[in-house]
């Protein structure tokens, strides 16, 4: 049976005239009312068609949830700040919820979230999920419910927006070479994480194709501050030390430099270092720290555009990977 404006009015409790004004793009109606009417129209499969080269849905404030693992540190605060700024510019109301510790609990929570019909879409940042988790998520949740992921996996199951880590590693090596450093090393991230592998591969590939540059030292880190401290201990006890290092994230790089300075190393005269993420600490530290800049607001803008695209075309929930460019921020540490 064809869904009518009367059906939406009965479902929401608003008058037919209010429903009509909202679906015709009126900006005189409150965002709460607009959101409720669009959610009802979407749930009842009312055809929301194009008009004047814009969609009705694009005129309304979208209500999106980001589900993630809340952790302490500059990385998460920078990520959430960038997503929030982008959401405001994209007419999206962004709510955040914390994922439980286990995948089974997380899946149950996400099922309840979808069944409540409050949110029009979901942004997922769950770096602890593996591909089989995303596949189970894809198979369990309704196929027409819009989901975008911000966590990198190879051959993604869901639409995924993340930074170009391979290019970041490549550019880090190129920057060190341009500064005159030939013998280099890397503080690796945990190899079970795709982003750590991509950064390593980019860094190593540039060195491999550059005739007079060598990768002579590696340290198996895990992105933590503690592993950066331990990396310095290993570096300090190495006879043939590299002249410059790439820390696969700023957390390890910051820890390494703190330990180096406390052992009377001069930066960059004794050892140079470039990090990854360009966290605020890079600008506050003495000396300031060179880093691969990841623009979280740009990541957020691409993510918001992708979630709106999937909302307007729910059948297009395909595992397409969109990479956001990164840049080099050269500072005193190199």
Short mmCIF file of C-alpha atoms in Angstrom, two decimals:
data_model
loop_
_atom_site.label_atom_id
_atom_site.label_comp_id
_atom_site.label_asym_id
_atom_site.label_seq_id
_atom_site.Cartn_x
_atom_site.Cartn_y
_atom_site.Cartn_z
CA UNK A 1 0.00 0.00 0.00
CA UNK A 2 1.24 3.46 -0.90
CA UNK A 3 2.43 5.53 2.06
CA UNK A 4 0.78 8.95 2.31
CA UNK A 5 1.30 12.16 4.26
CA UNK A 6 -1.60 11.07 6.46
CA UNK A 7 0.33 7.93 7.46
CA UNK A 8 3.32 10.02 8.52
CA UNK A 9 1.04 12.45 10.38
CA UNK A 10 -0.57 9.59 12.31
CA UNK A 11 2.84 8.06 13.05
CA UNK A 12 4.35 11.29 14.38
CA UNK A 13 1.33 13.03 15.88
CA UNK A 14 1.80 16.14 13.74
CA UNK A 15 -0.75 17.59 11.36
CA UNK A 16 -0.74 16.75 7.66
CA UNK A 17 0.06 20.38 6.87
CA UNK A 18 3.14 20.31 9.16
CA UNK A 19 4.32 17.07 7.57
CA UNK A 20 3.83 18.59 4.13
CA UNK A 21 5.77 21.76 4.99
CA UNK A 22 8.69 19.75 6.39
CA UNK A 23 8.89 17.45 3.36
CA UNK A 24 8.74 20.48 1.08
CA UNK A 25 11.86 21.87 2.74
CA UNK A 26 10.40 24.59 4.99
CA UNK A 27 12.97 26.13 7.34
CA UNK A 28 10.21 27.48 9.63
CA UNK A 29 9.84 24.18 11.50
CA UNK A 30 11.97 23.23 14.52
CA UNK A 31 14.84 20.80 13.99
CA UNK A 32 13.28 18.36 16.49
CA UNK A 33 10.00 18.23 14.55
CA UNK A 34 11.81 18.07 11.21
CA UNK A 35 14.00 15.22 12.39
CA UNK A 36 11.04 13.21 13.73
CA UNK A 37 9.08 13.60 10.50
CA UNK A 38 12.03 12.60 8.30
CA UNK A 39 12.73 9.59 10.50
CA UNK A 40 9.11 8.52 10.16
CA UNK A 41 9.15 9.03 6.39
CA UNK A 42 12.31 6.98 6.10
CA UNK A 43 10.97 4.21 8.34
CA UNK A 44 7.67 4.01 6.42
CA UNK A 45 9.52 4.09 3.07
CA UNK A 46 7.84 7.29 1.97
CA UNK A 47 9.53 8.45 -1.28
CA UNK A 48 11.72 11.46 -0.48
CA UNK A 49 12.38 12.77 -3.96
CA UNK A 50 14.67 15.36 -5.53
CA UNK A 51 13.39 18.90 -5.93
CA UNK A 52 15.22 22.01 -7.15
CA UNK A 53 18.49 20.05 -7.47
CA UNK A 54 18.46 19.31 -3.75
CA UNK A 55 16.94 16.54 -1.67
CA UNK A 56 14.36 17.10 0.98
CA UNK A 57 16.50 15.09 3.37
CA UNK A 58 19.48 17.38 2.83
CA UNK A 59 17.44 20.31 4.12
CA UNK A 60 16.86 18.60 7.47
CA UNK A 61 19.19 18.30 10.40
CA UNK A 62 20.55 14.76 10.40
CA UNK A 63 20.78 12.91 13.72
CA UNK A 64 23.89 10.71 13.62
CA UNK A 65 25.58 8.63 16.31
CA UNK A 66 29.30 7.95 16.53
CA UNK A 67 30.08 4.73 18.36
CA UNK A 68 33.66 4.38 19.50
CA UNK A 69 36.10 3.27 22.17
CA UNK A 70 36.62 6.21 24.52
CA UNK A 71 40.23 6.46 25.65
CA UNK A 72 42.41 9.10 27.24
CA UNK A 73 44.86 11.09 25.16
CA UNK A 74 45.25 13.83 22.59
CA UNK A 75 44.45 11.55 19.67
CA UNK A 76 40.86 10.86 20.70
CA UNK A 77 40.16 14.44 21.74
CA UNK A 78 41.51 15.70 18.39
CA UNK A 79 39.47 13.12 16.46
CA UNK A 80 36.22 13.96 18.24
CA UNK A 81 36.82 17.71 17.98
CA UNK A 82 37.35 17.43 14.22
CA UNK A 83 34.25 15.28 13.72
CA UNK A 84 32.13 17.65 15.82
CA UNK A 85 33.32 20.72 13.88
CA UNK A 86 32.56 18.99 10.60
CA UNK A 87 29.13 17.87 11.82
CA UNK A 88 28.15 21.42 12.73
CA UNK A 89 29.15 22.65 9.27
CA UNK A 90 27.21 19.80 7.64
CA UNK A 91 23.90 20.31 9.50
CA UNK A 92 24.40 17.09 11.42
CA UNK A 93 23.61 16.62 15.09
CA UNK A 94 26.31 14.27 16.34
CA UNK A 95 25.85 12.15 19.46
CA UNK A 96 28.53 9.89 20.89
CA UNK A 97 28.25 6.55 22.60
CA UNK A 98 30.89 4.26 24.05
CA UNK A 99 31.29 0.72 22.77
CA UNK A 100 31.39 -2.05 25.42
CA UNK A 101 34.57 -4.04 25.92
CA UNK A 102 33.61 -7.15 23.92
CA UNK A 103 32.44 -7.38 20.33
CA UNK A 104 29.34 -9.40 21.29
CA UNK A 105 28.24 -6.68 23.70
CA UNK A 106 29.03 -4.01 21.10
CA UNK A 107 26.92 -5.77 18.46
CA UNK A 108 23.98 -6.07 20.85
CA UNK A 109 24.26 -2.39 21.75
CA UNK A 110 24.37 -1.35 18.08
CA UNK A 111 21.34 -3.51 17.32
CA UNK A 112 19.37 -1.73 20.05
CA UNK A 113 20.59 1.63 18.77
CA UNK A 114 19.31 0.88 15.26
CA UNK A 115 16.01 -0.59 16.47
CA UNK A 116 15.23 2.56 18.46
CA UNK A 117 14.84 4.47 15.15
CA UNK A 118 16.27 7.59 16.78
CA UNK A 119 19.41 7.87 14.66
CA UNK A 120 19.47 8.18 10.88
CA UNK A 121 22.98 6.78 10.57
CA UNK A 122 26.05 5.54 12.40
CA UNK A 123 29.72 6.52 12.29
CA UNK A 124 31.85 3.74 13.70
CA UNK A 125 35.39 4.14 15.02
CA UNK A 126 36.41 0.78 16.43
CA UNK A 127 40.11 0.16 15.73
CA UNK A 128 39.91 -3.01 17.81
CA UNK A 129 37.46 -4.63 15.37
CA UNK A 130 38.83 -7.09 12.82
CA UNK A 131 37.42 -7.81 9.38
CA UNK A 132 35.31 -10.70 10.65
CA UNK A 133 33.72 -8.33 13.17
CA UNK A 134 32.76 -5.86 10.45
CA UNK A 135 31.39 -8.71 8.33
CA UNK A 136 29.20 -9.93 11.19
CA UNK A 137 28.06 -6.36 11.80
CA UNK A 138 27.21 -6.00 8.11
CA UNK A 139 25.26 -9.28 8.10
CA UNK A 140 23.38 -8.54 11.35
CA UNK A 141 22.26 -4.91 11.08
CA UNK A 142 19.58 -3.87 8.54
CA UNK A 143 21.10 -3.56 5.07
CA UNK A 144 19.46 -0.17 4.53
CA UNK A 145 20.82 1.39 7.74
CA UNK A 146 23.60 3.88 6.86
CA UNK A 147 26.99 3.10 8.45
CA UNK A 148 30.41 4.64 7.77
CA UNK A 149 33.64 3.51 9.45
CA UNK A 150 36.67 5.65 10.30
CA UNK A 151 38.94 2.69 11.14
CA UNK A 152 41.20 1.22 8.47
CA UNK A 153 41.00 -2.43 7.45
CA UNK A 154 42.18 -4.06 4.24
CA UNK A 155 39.35 -4.76 1.79
CA UNK A 156 36.75 -2.95 3.94
CA UNK A 157 33.24 -4.31 4.41
CA UNK A 158 31.64 -0.91 5.10
CA UNK A 159 32.19 2.50 3.49
CA UNK A 160 35.41 3.64 5.17
CA UNK A 161 36.99 7.08 5.47
CA UNK A 162 40.49 7.31 6.92
CA UNK A 163 43.87 8.97 6.46
CA UNK A 164 46.37 7.94 3.80
CA UNK A 165 48.88 6.30 6.14
CA UNK A 166 51.00 4.83 3.35
CA UNK A 167 51.61 8.27 1.85
CA UNK A 168 52.27 9.58 5.36
CA UNK A 169 55.09 7.10 5.89
CA UNK A 170 56.44 7.77 2.40
CA UNK A 171 56.43 11.54 3.00
CA UNK A 172 58.14 11.12 6.38
CA UNK A 173 61.07 9.32 4.72
CA UNK A 174 61.16 11.88 1.91
CA UNK A 175 61.30 14.73 4.44
CA UNK A 176 64.20 13.12 6.31
CA UNK A 177 66.07 12.61 3.04
CA UNK A 178 65.47 16.22 2.00
CA UNK A 179 66.93 17.30 5.35
CA UNK A 180 70.10 15.37 4.53
CA UNK A 181 69.58 12.28 6.71
CA UNK A 182 70.66 9.03 5.06
CA UNK A 183 70.77 6.43 7.87
CA UNK A 184 67.29 6.13 9.32
CA UNK A 185 65.19 4.09 11.71
CA UNK A 186 61.53 3.63 12.60
CA UNK A 187 59.48 3.15 15.75
CA UNK A 188 56.83 0.80 14.41
CA UNK A 189 53.26 0.57 15.60
CA UNK A 190 51.59 -2.77 16.41
CA UNK A 191 51.69 -4.84 13.24
CA UNK A 192 48.23 -6.29 13.83
CA UNK A 193 46.87 -2.79 13.08
CA UNK A 194 46.60 -1.95 9.35
CA UNK A 195 47.44 1.71 9.92
CA UNK A 196 50.78 0.72 11.49
CA UNK A 197 51.58 -1.54 8.53
CA UNK A 198 50.65 1.14 5.98
CA UNK A 199 52.90 3.75 7.63
CA UNK A 200 55.79 1.27 7.81
CA UNK A 201 55.34 0.22 4.18
CA UNK A 202 55.32 3.80 2.92
CA UNK A 203 58.43 4.70 4.92
CA UNK A 204 60.28 1.57 3.85
CA UNK A 205 59.31 1.87 0.19
CA UNK A 206 60.72 5.39 -0.11
CA UNK A 207 64.02 4.26 1.45
CA UNK A 208 64.18 1.16 -0.76
CA UNK A 209 63.86 3.20 -3.94
CA UNK A 210 66.34 5.87 -2.79
CA UNK A 211 69.88 4.70 -3.58
CA UNK A 212 71.87 6.43 -0.81
CA UNK A 213 69.34 6.02 2.03
CA UNK A 214 69.30 3.10 4.49
CA UNK A 215 66.86 1.71 7.04
CA UNK A 216 69.32 0.44 9.64
CA UNK A 217 67.20 0.22 12.81
CA UNK A 218 63.62 -0.72 13.73
CA UNK A 219 61.79 -0.97 17.03
CA UNK A 220 58.58 -2.94 17.57
CA UNK A 221 56.38 -0.43 19.37
CA UNK A 222 52.67 -0.44 20.15
CA UNK A 223 51.70 3.26 19.87
CA UNK A 224 51.94 3.75 23.66
CA UNK A 225 54.03 6.34 25.52
CA UNK A 226 55.77 3.51 27.38
CA UNK A 227 56.89 1.86 24.15
CA UNK A 228 58.42 5.18 23.06
CA UNK A 229 60.45 5.24 26.26
CA UNK A 230 61.58 1.66 25.73
CA UNK A 231 62.45 2.48 22.12
CA UNK A 232 64.90 5.08 23.37
CA UNK A 233 66.53 2.52 25.68
CA UNK A 234 67.04 0.19 22.71
CA UNK A 235 68.31 3.06 20.57
CA UNK A 236 70.71 4.26 23.29
CA UNK A 237 72.22 0.78 23.58
CA UNK A 238 72.71 0.39 19.82
CA UNK A 239 76.25 0.77 18.49
CA UNK A 240 75.36 1.84 14.95
CA UNK A 241 72.60 4.34 15.61
CA UNK A 242 70.44 5.85 12.88
CA UNK A 243 70.76 9.58 12.36
CA UNK A 244 67.02 10.18 12.06
CA UNK A 245 63.84 8.39 13.09
CA UNK A 246 60.19 8.12 12.07
CA UNK A 247 57.89 7.52 15.04
CA UNK A 248 54.70 5.91 13.75
CA UNK A 249 52.66 8.07 16.10
CA UNK A 250 53.33 11.21 18.13
CA UNK A 251 52.77 9.45 21.44
CA UNK A 252 55.84 7.26 20.92
CA UNK A 253 57.80 10.11 19.36
CA UNK A 254 57.12 12.42 22.30
CA UNK A 255 58.21 9.75 24.79
CA UNK A 256 61.37 9.01 22.80
CA UNK A 257 62.39 12.68 22.71
CA UNK A 258 61.73 13.16 26.43
CA UNK A 259 64.03 10.26 27.23
CA UNK A 260 66.65 11.43 24.74
CA UNK A 261 66.74 14.94 26.22
CA UNK A 262 66.98 13.56 29.76
CA UNK A 263 70.06 11.62 28.59
CA UNK A 264 71.60 14.85 27.23
CA UNK A 265 70.98 14.18 23.54
CA UNK A 266 70.71 17.31 21.42
CA UNK A 267 67.75 17.39 19.03
CA UNK A 268 68.18 17.29 16.04
CA UNK A 269 72.01 17.44 16.19
CA UNK A 270 72.38 13.98 17.75
CA UNK A 271 69.16 12.41 16.50
CA UNK A 272 66.30 13.85 14.43
CA UNK A 273 62.71 12.65 14.65
CA UNK A 274 59.43 13.06 12.79
CA UNK A 275 56.16 11.77 14.22
CA UNK A 276 52.69 11.05 12.88
CA UNK A 277 49.31 12.68 13.73
CA UNK A 278 50.56 16.23 14.46
CA UNK A 279 49.03 16.31 17.94
CA UNK A 280 49.02 19.62 19.89
CA UNK A 281 52.05 18.42 21.89
CA UNK A 282 54.13 18.77 18.70
CA UNK A 283 53.66 22.54 18.78
CA UNK A 284 54.14 22.90 22.55
CA UNK A 285 57.20 20.68 22.98
CA UNK A 286 60.74 22.08 23.12
CA UNK A 287 62.10 21.55 20.58
CA UNK A 288 58.92 21.54 18.51
CA UNK A 289 58.29 18.20 16.82
CA UNK A 290 58.01 17.60 13.08
CA UNK A 291 55.04 15.40 12.26
CA UNK A 292 52.73 14.11 9.55
CA UNK A 293 49.66 16.31 9.81
CA UNK A 294 46.29 14.57 9.84
CA UNK A 295 43.51 17.13 9.47
CA UNK A 296 40.68 15.78 11.61
CA UNK A 297 38.17 18.37 10.46
CA UNK A 298 38.87 17.37 6.85
CA UNK A 299 38.43 13.72 7.86
CA UNK A 300 35.16 14.75 9.49
CA UNK A 301 33.92 16.64 6.42
CA UNK A 302 34.58 13.67 4.12
CA UNK A 303 32.91 11.38 6.67
CA UNK A 304 29.80 13.61 6.91
CA UNK A 305 29.51 13.77 3.13
CA UNK A 306 29.82 9.99 2.94
CA UNK A 307 27.18 9.35 5.63
CA UNK A 308 24.75 11.73 3.88
CA UNK A 309 25.44 9.96 0.58
CA UNK A 310 24.63 6.59 2.15
CA UNK A 311 21.50 8.02 3.83
CA UNK A 312 20.23 9.25 0.47
CA UNK A 313 21.24 6.00 -1.29
CA UNK A 314 21.00 3.22 1.33
CA UNK A 315 21.54 0.50 -1.29
CA UNK A 316 25.06 1.90 -1.81
CA UNK A 317 26.37 0.63 1.53
CA UNK A 318 29.47 -0.83 -0.10
CA UNK A 319 32.97 -1.27 1.27
CA UNK A 320 34.59 1.64 -0.56
CA UNK A 321 37.79 3.04 0.98
CA UNK A 322 38.20 6.84 0.85
CA UNK A 323 41.65 8.15 1.80
CA UNK A 324 42.09 11.66 3.19
CA UNK A 325 45.44 13.29 2.20
CA UNK A 326 48.10 14.07 4.81
CA UNK A 327 50.90 16.66 4.82
CA UNK A 328 54.31 17.23 6.42
CA UNK A 329 54.64 19.78 9.23
CA UNK A 330 58.38 20.47 9.47
CA UNK A 331 59.57 21.79 12.84
CA UNK A 332 62.71 21.92 14.98
CA UNK A 333 63.10 18.18 15.65
CA UNK A 334 64.29 17.55 12.08
#
